[in-house]
Amino acid sequence: MLETREVSKHFGGVKAVNGVSLMVEEYAIVGLIGPNGAGKTTLFSVISGALSLTSGRVSFEGADISGHRPWEIAEKGVVRTFQTPRGFPRMSVLENMLVFASERTTGFWKNLLAGGRLSAEERRNISRADEILSSVGLLDRRNVLVEELSAGELKLLEFARPLMAKPKMLLLDEPAAGVNPALLEHVVTYITQLRNNGLTFFIVDHNLGFIMDICDHLYVMADGELICSGAPDAVACDPNVIESYIGTKTETTV
Amino acid sequence: MENFVFGIVTGSIILLGAVGFSMTLNSDHFVNVAHGQMLLLGAYLALYFSKLTGNFALGAIISVIMTGALGMLFYAAVYRPIKTKGPLILLFTSVGLSYFIWGIVGAVSGSQTQAYEIPAVRAIRVFGTPLITSYELTIILVAVIFAVSLHLFFAKTRQGKLIRAVADNHDLARIRGINPLRRALYVWFIASGMAAMSGIFLGMISSIDLELGWKQILIILSATVLGGLGSTYGVMFAAILIGLSMELGILILPSHYRSAIAFAIIIIVLLVRPEGLKSVVPALRGRPVESDMESL
Amino acid sequence: MMPGFVLFLISSLTLATVYALVALALNFEAGVDGLWDLGVVSFFAAGAYAYAILTVGPPDQMQVYRLGFGLPLWIGVIGAAGAGTLVAYLIGRASLHLKHVYYLITTFAFAEVIREVLTNERWLTNGTAGMYRMAQPFKSSFETNLYPLVLLLVMVAILVVVFIALNRVTKRPFGRALNALRENEDLAATAGMAPYRYHLRSAMIAGAVAGIAGACYVWFNTVIVPQQFTSSITFVAWTVIVVGGLGNNRGAVLGAFLLILTEDVLRLFDLSSTVAVRVASARVAVIGLILMAVLRWRPRGVLPEKRPRFSRSEALVPAEAPAQGLQQVGSGE
Ligand SMILES: Nc1ncnc2c1ncn2[C@@H]1O[C@H](COP(=O)(O)OP(=O)(O)OP(=O)(O)O)[C@@H](O)[C@H]1O
Ligand SMILES: [Mg+2]
């Protein structure tokens, strides 16, 4: 479904991503791990169009999307989240959801001339948002400003928000960071459930327990390059992986 | 030739204003619109003190020192307490301060155009052609002295290097035993004092009126942008370039477009080469250099 | 005959209406959307001059402008809105790829260049001598001494219509999209929004409204000269929306009326003209102090932006999620 071929992104001399080729199959949950600075976030940014590529190709559903703008890629159904969740700080939780609604009429004239307080479309979007919010446990906080949320709540919103866009594929950057174990379990079930309903996931995280638990396939990056890949239990034994984690991220490795 | 000399003089005046402005920009990361009014303040204080003392040079020196001190005061009383509230709040606070200074100067001195009482001088002749007056020469010399001594300070002295090295990092500054408040106060004193000089020199070559600060701040902004935000040497170079193009440009364009030339230059620079300039001060944009999206 | 101070009050309120319109325009692009535009006066001037040139008659002997179409007033107003939109479009096309400080400086510079052009291209604007005898709405249908009140009512009507329209759009998905872009442009892009397109539209809407404000300004002054369009208009508009509450349309209107009232209270006293000049300056100093004080102690303005609250849709199945399981956890980075 998603394929990168020899993708590189260099910042001056820094080869943040260097010749990465990988594949994410439809309806899969694919993980990407690697020590800090490995280039995971940069790879996500390149795929989602936030950063231009230095070289290589990215394709989605067989079509070349390299060099496309972020909103074009989002429209195609690939939505990414950000490692440091900020949301739209001075808007309410519900509004944060509505911004991402897949059906929204944002034309100036249409908005100006439409009668009534709330359009039918808005009402549909609100009830969909409420459903998603309730499934992650944020329904009570729907009218709260995002800047007032706790870090954990923010992380959940980060996960819930893109669902409004009815994406085909989600790129999640560290969804488990800062989420407590009880809640994490819930997130795991929710992700699996969404996958069964036809979503594809590509997930970066440092929490090995979580990643092993959830992924069908795993890629490992270090210093901008892919060092190995395979089924989660096989990869975990690979000395390369152990080495790249030793001393760097042991504390978050469950 | 006349235009060329005058271009250098204009450029030197812009330089004194723009270097100070860019120092405050680097040190506190916001657009200090009130810097223009420091030029106004300097020009009027010099007027007042030279009348009081009967000596123009003395009045000018008093004005430079006083304006510098007021700059420190404004920093400590107005900007520092809201330093953490983001560049937009600081920017509009500086607009408020501009109104305040402008209003006070206007209330005290009235709105008529005024001039310094300095004797008219003849241009010094070089090979028989009148080339430059002693006032103009003084202006150029002062600008050169400041440019060179700032360069020496930053490049050669330990204090200067340290200031540059820790410009953005107050924690590091504290570790190195630099008091960030004291460092900022130095910066604001020097910047405001130079603004006063720039204002006084403007008054020497023409006259002073209440709009001086507003007119000048845009030209200063132009020089700062043209030079690349954050680069002191770039700004010095850009100031001279703008001064020259304003004075030489009127050989081609109608002379009433003199100041429009400066603005046209920055519009063109920003439109043609934004990438070259904007990579300089990431802190100003409130987010890391990361995103290529900005170039849209 | 109306007493002097009533006339004075009417004139102040009329001017406040013009400022309120400019402030609403600026608030839409800078408060609802997040553009740091330091050149709204460009749109305002474009609207005013478009109105003047479209409606004014041919020049008399003293005047040197060439155009002067003498068209009906309503065409002038449409032309004003159109000119404001066009200028906003052109400046936006050129500079919207720049961010924050760079955008601010470019729009500022554009405003100055435009003013210089208006000052110097006398064939178009009659230069600093200006154009006069401007057409005013319903002028001939009312007695001269009643007319100021009529003009005020006309402008208030325009303000009300503009306010309702902008406020409506602000609260609907279009306004919400602009809010989102203001808050976090990178994130908004992942929702499928092309930032540039939205910014351009919000600037053009601001241009249209400021253009109409320009026509109103001409009605108010009945003469038009380039000196009326310095960047101080921009700074006043910013002061108004910052004090009123950035992003809040009500705040913009309230701010405009507050500002004009503060300015004009002192004018009520009889003052000799030399003193008057000084008092005028002192007033500006007071406004500077107010601006600094608001930013320091009430940085979100007198009427801070409010977010809409939506009531819950249907009786949702009680959340099966462990809402109580949420804890304040560090972000883990
Ligand atoms: N905008 C940038 N300019 C220069 N270098 C950058 C930029 N963004 C990232 N880098 C560098 O690229 C490398 C990869 O960074 P990246 O954020 O992709 O790592 P990561 O794998 O996501 O790390 P983490 O686990 O800490 O999130 C790092 O060395 C980083 O310093
Ligand atoms: Mg990362």
mmCIF file of N, CA and C in Angstrom, chain C residues 207-281:
data_model
loop_
_atom_site.group_PDB
_atom_site.id
_atom_site.type_symbol
_atom_site.label_atom_id
_atom_site.label_comp_id
_atom_site.label_asym_id
_atom_site.label_seq_id
_atom_site.Cartn_x
_atom_site.Cartn_y
_atom_site.Cartn_z
ATOM 1 N N GLY C 207 -9.392 42.446 2.635
ATOM 2 C CA GLY C 207 -9.239 43.503 1.639
ATOM 3 C C GLY C 207 -10.582 44.089 1.241
ATOM 4 N N ALA C 208 -11.570 43.242 1.030
ATOM 5 C CA ALA C 208 -12.888 43.735 0.630
ATOM 6 C C ALA C 208 -13.486 44.613 1.724
ATOM 7 N N VAL C 209 -13.425 44.131 2.956
ATOM 8 C CA VAL C 209 -14.026 44.891 4.057
ATOM 9 C C VAL C 209 -13.278 46.207 4.273
ATOM 10 N N ALA C 210 -11.945 46.146 4.251
ATOM 11 C CA ALA C 210 -11.173 47.376 4.430
ATOM 12 C C ALA C 210 -11.418 48.333 3.270
ATOM 13 N N GLY C 211 -11.634 47.778 2.083
ATOM 14 C CA GLY C 211 -11.946 48.632 0.930
ATOM 15 C C GLY C 211 -13.249 49.388 1.138
ATOM 16 N N ILE C 212 -14.270 48.692 1.633
ATOM 17 C CA ILE C 212 -15.547 49.357 1.929
ATOM 18 C C ILE C 212 -15.330 50.418 3.002
ATOM 19 N N ALA C 213 -14.513 50.073 4.004
ATOM 20 C CA ALA C 213 -14.198 51.063 5.039
ATOM 21 C C ALA C 213 -13.565 52.299 4.411
ATOM 22 N N GLY C 214 -12.738 52.076 3.380
ATOM 23 C CA GLY C 214 -12.114 53.202 2.692
ATOM 24 C C GLY C 214 -13.156 54.124 2.072
ATOM 25 N N ALA C 215 -14.174 53.529 1.433
ATOM 26 C CA ALA C 215 -15.248 54.350 0.854
ATOM 27 C C ALA C 215 -15.954 55.138 1.953
ATOM 28 N N CYS C 216 -16.199 54.490 3.093
ATOM 29 C CA CYS C 216 -16.849 55.182 4.208
ATOM 30 C C CYS C 216 -16.005 56.352 4.701
ATOM 31 N N TYR C 217 -14.696 56.126 4.695
ATOM 32 C CA TYR C 217 -13.770 57.167 5.151
ATOM 33 C C TYR C 217 -13.877 58.384 4.242
ATOM 34 N N VAL C 218 -14.035 58.137 2.939
ATOM 35 C CA VAL C 218 -14.199 59.237 1.994
ATOM 36 C C VAL C 218 -15.507 59.987 2.276
ATOM 37 N N TRP C 219 -16.576 59.253 2.574
ATOM 38 C CA TRP C 219 -17.844 59.913 2.923
ATOM 39 C C TRP C 219 -17.646 60.812 4.130
ATOM 40 N N PHE C 220 -16.893 60.292 5.079
ATOM 41 C CA PHE C 220 -16.705 61.026 6.324
ATOM 42 C C PHE C 220 -15.917 62.314 6.091
ATOM 43 N N ASN C 221 -14.870 62.227 5.276
ATOM 44 C CA ASN C 221 -13.996 63.389 5.097
ATOM 45 C C ASN C 221 -14.434 64.309 3.965
ATOM 46 N N THR C 222 -15.121 63.762 2.992
ATOM 47 C CA THR C 222 -15.500 64.430 1.730
ATOM 48 C C THR C 222 -14.306 64.917 0.899
ATOM 49 N N VAL C 223 -13.107 64.786 1.429
ATOM 50 C CA VAL C 223 -11.920 65.019 0.595
ATOM 51 C C VAL C 223 -11.026 63.801 0.749
ATOM 52 N N ILE C 224 -10.118 63.644 -0.192
ATOM 53 C CA ILE C 224 -9.192 62.526 -0.077
ATOM 54 C C ILE C 224 -7.796 62.996 -0.451
ATOM 55 N N VAL C 225 -6.861 62.781 0.479
ATOM 56 C CA VAL C 225 -5.455 63.112 0.229
ATOM 57 C C VAL C 225 -4.589 61.945 0.703
ATOM 58 N N PRO C 226 -3.426 61.745 0.092
ATOM 59 C CA PRO C 226 -2.602 60.582 0.450
ATOM 60 C C PRO C 226 -2.167 60.587 1.918
ATOM 61 N N GLN C 227 -2.056 61.776 2.511
ATOM 62 C CA GLN C 227 -1.611 61.838 3.909
ATOM 63 C C GLN C 227 -2.587 61.154 4.856
ATOM 64 N N GLN C 228 -3.809 60.912 4.386
ATOM 65 C CA GLN C 228 -4.768 60.205 5.245
ATOM 66 C C GLN C 228 -4.434 58.721 5.351
ATOM 67 N N PHE C 229 -3.498 58.239 4.543
ATOM 68 C CA PHE C 229 -3.296 56.790 4.471
ATOM 69 C C PHE C 229 -1.897 56.359 4.888
ATOM 70 N N THR C 230 -1.405 56.970 5.944
ATOM 71 C CA THR C 230 -0.099 56.553 6.458
ATOM 72 C C THR C 230 -0.265 55.253 7.247
ATOM 73 N N SER C 231 0.864 54.656 7.595
ATOM 74 C CA SER C 231 0.813 53.403 8.342
ATOM 75 C C SER C 231 0.235 53.585 9.730
ATOM 76 N N SER C 232 0.006 54.822 10.143
ATOM 77 C CA SER C 232 -0.586 54.984 11.470
ATOM 78 C C SER C 232 -1.995 54.379 11.488
ATOM 79 N N ILE C 233 -2.670 54.340 10.333
ATOM 80 C CA ILE C 233 -3.972 53.652 10.270
ATOM 81 C C ILE C 233 -3.799 52.182 10.647
ATOM 82 N N THR C 234 -2.754 51.574 10.097
ATOM 83 C CA THR C 234 -2.488 50.169 10.404
ATOM 84 C C THR C 234 -2.254 49.975 11.897
ATOM 85 N N PHE C 235 -1.434 50.857 12.456
ATOM 86 C CA PHE C 235 -1.116 50.692 13.874
ATOM 87 C C PHE C 235 -2.344 50.931 14.744
ATOM 88 N N VAL C 236 -3.174 51.896 14.341
ATOM 89 C CA VAL C 236 -4.409 52.119 15.099
ATOM 90 C C VAL C 236 -5.279 50.870 15.039
ATOM 91 N N ALA C 237 -5.412 50.288 13.851
ATOM 92 C CA ALA C 237 -6.255 49.101 13.721
ATOM 93 C C ALA C 237 -5.713 47.954 14.578
ATOM 94 N N TRP C 238 -4.422 47.788 14.581
ATOM 95 C CA TRP C 238 -3.827 46.737 15.417
ATOM 96 C C TRP C 238 -4.068 47.031 16.895
ATOM 97 N N THR C 239 -3.871 48.287 17.275
ATOM 98 C CA THR C 239 -4.106 48.649 18.673
ATOM 99 C C THR C 239 -5.532 48.293 19.061
ATOM 100 N N VAL C 240 -6.469 48.640 18.174
ATOM 101 C CA VAL C 240 -7.875 48.369 18.445
ATOM 102 C C VAL C 240 -8.125 46.874 18.661
ATOM 103 N N ILE C 241 -7.591 46.037 17.780
ATOM 104 C CA ILE C 241 -7.924 44.617 17.942
ATOM 105 C C ILE C 241 -7.133 43.971 19.076
ATOM 106 N N VAL C 242 -5.932 44.473 19.339
ATOM 107 C CA VAL C 242 -5.173 43.910 20.457
ATOM 108 C C VAL C 242 -5.846 44.277 21.776
ATOM 109 N N VAL C 243 -6.283 45.529 21.881
ATOM 110 C CA VAL C 243 -6.969 45.942 23.108
ATOM 111 C C VAL C 243 -8.336 45.266 23.199
ATOM 112 N N GLY C 244 -9.041 45.210 22.082
ATOM 113 C CA GLY C 244 -10.383 44.629 22.091
ATOM 114 C C GLY C 244 -10.365 43.133 22.363
ATOM 115 N N GLY C 245 -9.352 42.441 21.873
ATOM 116 C CA GLY C 245 -9.287 40.984 22.044
ATOM 117 C C GLY C 245 -9.094 40.335 20.695
ATOM 118 N N LEU C 246 -7.852 39.959 20.413
ATOM 119 C CA LEU C 246 -7.491 39.384 19.119
ATOM 120 C C LEU C 246 -8.362 38.169 18.828
ATOM 121 N N GLY C 247 -8.989 38.148 17.660
ATOM 122 C CA GLY C 247 -9.801 36.998 17.277
ATOM 123 C C GLY C 247 -11.270 37.156 17.600
ATOM 124 N N ASN C 248 -11.602 38.176 18.380
ATOM 125 C CA ASN C 248 -12.997 38.370 18.761
ATOM 126 C C ASN C 248 -13.589 39.559 18.002
ATOM 127 N N ASN C 249 -14.594 39.293 17.170
ATOM 128 C CA ASN C 249 -15.174 40.373 16.360
ATOM 129 C C ASN C 249 -15.815 41.455 17.218
ATOM 130 N N ARG C 250 -16.473 41.034 18.288
ATOM 131 C CA ARG C 250 -17.040 42.036 19.184
ATOM 132 C C ARG C 250 -15.954 42.927 19.752
ATOM 133 N N GLY C 251 -14.845 42.291 20.113
ATOM 134 C CA GLY C 251 -13.722 43.037 20.678
ATOM 135 C C GLY C 251 -13.231 44.095 19.712
ATOM 136 N N ALA C 252 -13.191 43.751 18.421
ATOM 137 C CA ALA C 252 -12.710 44.706 17.434
ATOM 138 C C ALA C 252 -13.607 45.945 17.403
ATOM 139 N N VAL C 253 -14.926 45.728 17.428
ATOM 140 C CA VAL C 253 -15.849 46.866 17.390
ATOM 141 C C VAL C 253 -15.750 47.674 18.680
ATOM 142 N N LEU C 254 -15.776 46.958 19.797
ATOM 143 C CA LEU C 254 -15.671 47.645 21.080
ATOM 144 C C LEU C 254 -14.380 48.450 21.156
ATOM 145 N N GLY C 255 -13.277 47.816 20.750
ATOM 146 C CA GLY C 255 -11.974 48.483 20.792
ATOM 147 C C GLY C 255 -11.988 49.779 19.990
ATOM 148 N N ALA C 256 -12.611 49.747 18.814
ATOM 149 C CA ALA C 256 -12.629 50.946 17.970
ATOM 150 C C ALA C 256 -13.377 52.074 18.669
ATOM 151 N N PHE C 257 -14.519 51.753 19.264
ATOM 152 C CA PHE C 257 -15.285 52.812 19.922
ATOM 153 C C PHE C 257 -14.560 53.317 21.167
ATOM 154 N N LEU C 258 -13.946 52.402 21.912
ATOM 155 C CA LEU C 258 -13.177 52.820 23.093
ATOM 156 C C LEU C 258 -12.062 53.773 22.703
ATOM 157 N N LEU C 259 -11.360 53.404 21.632
ATOM 158 C CA LEU C 259 -10.208 54.207 21.228
ATOM 159 C C LEU C 259 -10.643 55.613 20.834
ATOM 160 N N ILE C 260 -11.679 55.691 20.006
ATOM 161 C CA ILE C 260 -12.109 57.013 19.554
ATOM 162 C C ILE C 260 -12.629 57.831 20.734
ATOM 163 N N LEU C 261 -13.324 57.173 21.646
ATOM 164 C CA LEU C 261 -13.801 57.916 22.814
ATOM 165 C C LEU C 261 -12.635 58.472 23.617
ATOM 166 N N THR C 262 -11.625 57.618 23.872
ATOM 167 C CA THR C 262 -10.456 58.092 24.612
ATOM 168 C C THR C 262 -9.829 59.280 23.900
ATOM 169 N N GLU C 263 -9.751 59.165 22.581
ATOM 170 C CA GLU C 263 -9.136 60.243 21.815
ATOM 171 C C GLU C 263 -9.932 61.523 21.943
ATOM 172 N N ASP C 264 -11.256 61.394 21.929
ATOM 173 C CA ASP C 264 -12.079 62.584 21.741
ATOM 174 C C ASP C 264 -12.570 63.243 23.009
ATOM 175 N N VAL C 265 -12.438 62.545 24.122
ATOM 176 C CA VAL C 265 -12.914 63.148 25.361
ATOM 177 C C VAL C 265 -12.252 64.504 25.567
ATOM 178 N N LEU C 266 -10.938 64.539 25.337
ATOM 179 C CA LEU C 266 -10.199 65.771 25.599
ATOM 180 C C LEU C 266 -10.524 66.867 24.603
ATOM 181 N N ARG C 267 -11.062 66.464 23.445
ATOM 182 C CA ARG C 267 -11.357 67.470 22.430
ATOM 183 C C ARG C 267 -12.581 68.305 22.790
ATOM 184 N N LEU C 268 -13.349 67.820 23.769
ATOM 185 C CA LEU C 268 -14.572 68.528 24.125
ATOM 186 C C LEU C 268 -14.288 69.896 24.733
ATOM 187 N N PHE C 269 -13.100 70.022 25.302
ATOM 188 C CA PHE C 269 -12.786 71.301 25.930
ATOM 189 C C PHE C 269 -12.285 72.281 24.886
ATOM 190 N N ASP C 270 -12.621 73.543 25.112
ATOM 191 C CA ASP C 270 -12.125 74.576 24.204
ATOM 192 C C ASP C 270 -10.661 74.810 24.466
ATOM 193 N N LEU C 271 -9.881 74.671 23.432
ATOM 194 C CA LEU C 271 -8.448 74.836 23.629
ATOM 195 C C LEU C 271 -7.914 75.702 22.510
ATOM 196 N N SER C 272 -6.922 76.514 22.835
ATOM 197 C CA SER C 272 -6.294 77.294 21.772
ATOM 198 C C SER C 272 -5.520 76.335 20.879
ATOM 199 N N SER C 273 -5.262 76.737 19.653
ATOM 200 C CA SER C 273 -4.774 75.750 18.696
ATOM 201 C C SER C 273 -3.369 75.242 19.031
ATOM 202 N N THR C 274 -2.484 76.101 19.582
ATOM 203 C CA THR C 274 -1.148 75.587 19.915
ATOM 204 C C THR C 274 -1.246 74.559 21.028
ATOM 205 N N VAL C 275 -2.084 74.850 22.016
ATOM 206 C CA VAL C 275 -2.254 73.876 23.095
ATOM 207 C C VAL C 275 -2.895 72.612 22.521
ATOM 208 N N ALA C 276 -3.840 72.804 21.619
ATOM 209 C CA ALA C 276 -4.550 71.651 21.072
ATOM 210 C C ALA C 276 -3.592 70.655 20.428
ATOM 211 N N VAL C 277 -2.585 71.172 19.704
ATOM 212 C CA VAL C 277 -1.617 70.282 19.067
ATOM 213 C C VAL C 277 -0.911 69.448 20.122
ATOM 214 N N ARG C 278 -0.533 70.118 21.200
ATOM 215 C CA ARG C 278 0.179 69.389 22.254
ATOM 216 C C ARG C 278 -0.717 68.379 22.950
ATOM 217 N N VAL C 279 -1.947 68.784 23.178
ATOM 218 C CA VAL C 279 -2.875 67.844 23.819
ATOM 219 C C VAL C 279 -3.102 66.645 22.911
ATOM 220 N N ALA C 280 -3.173 66.906 21.606
ATOM 221 C CA ALA C 280 -3.356 65.800 20.666
ATOM 222 C C ALA C 280 -2.213 64.800 20.810
ATOM 223 N N SER C 281 -0.986 65.321 20.943
ATOM 224 C CA SER C 281 0.159 64.431 21.124
ATOM 225 C C SER C 281 0.057 63.669 22.433
#
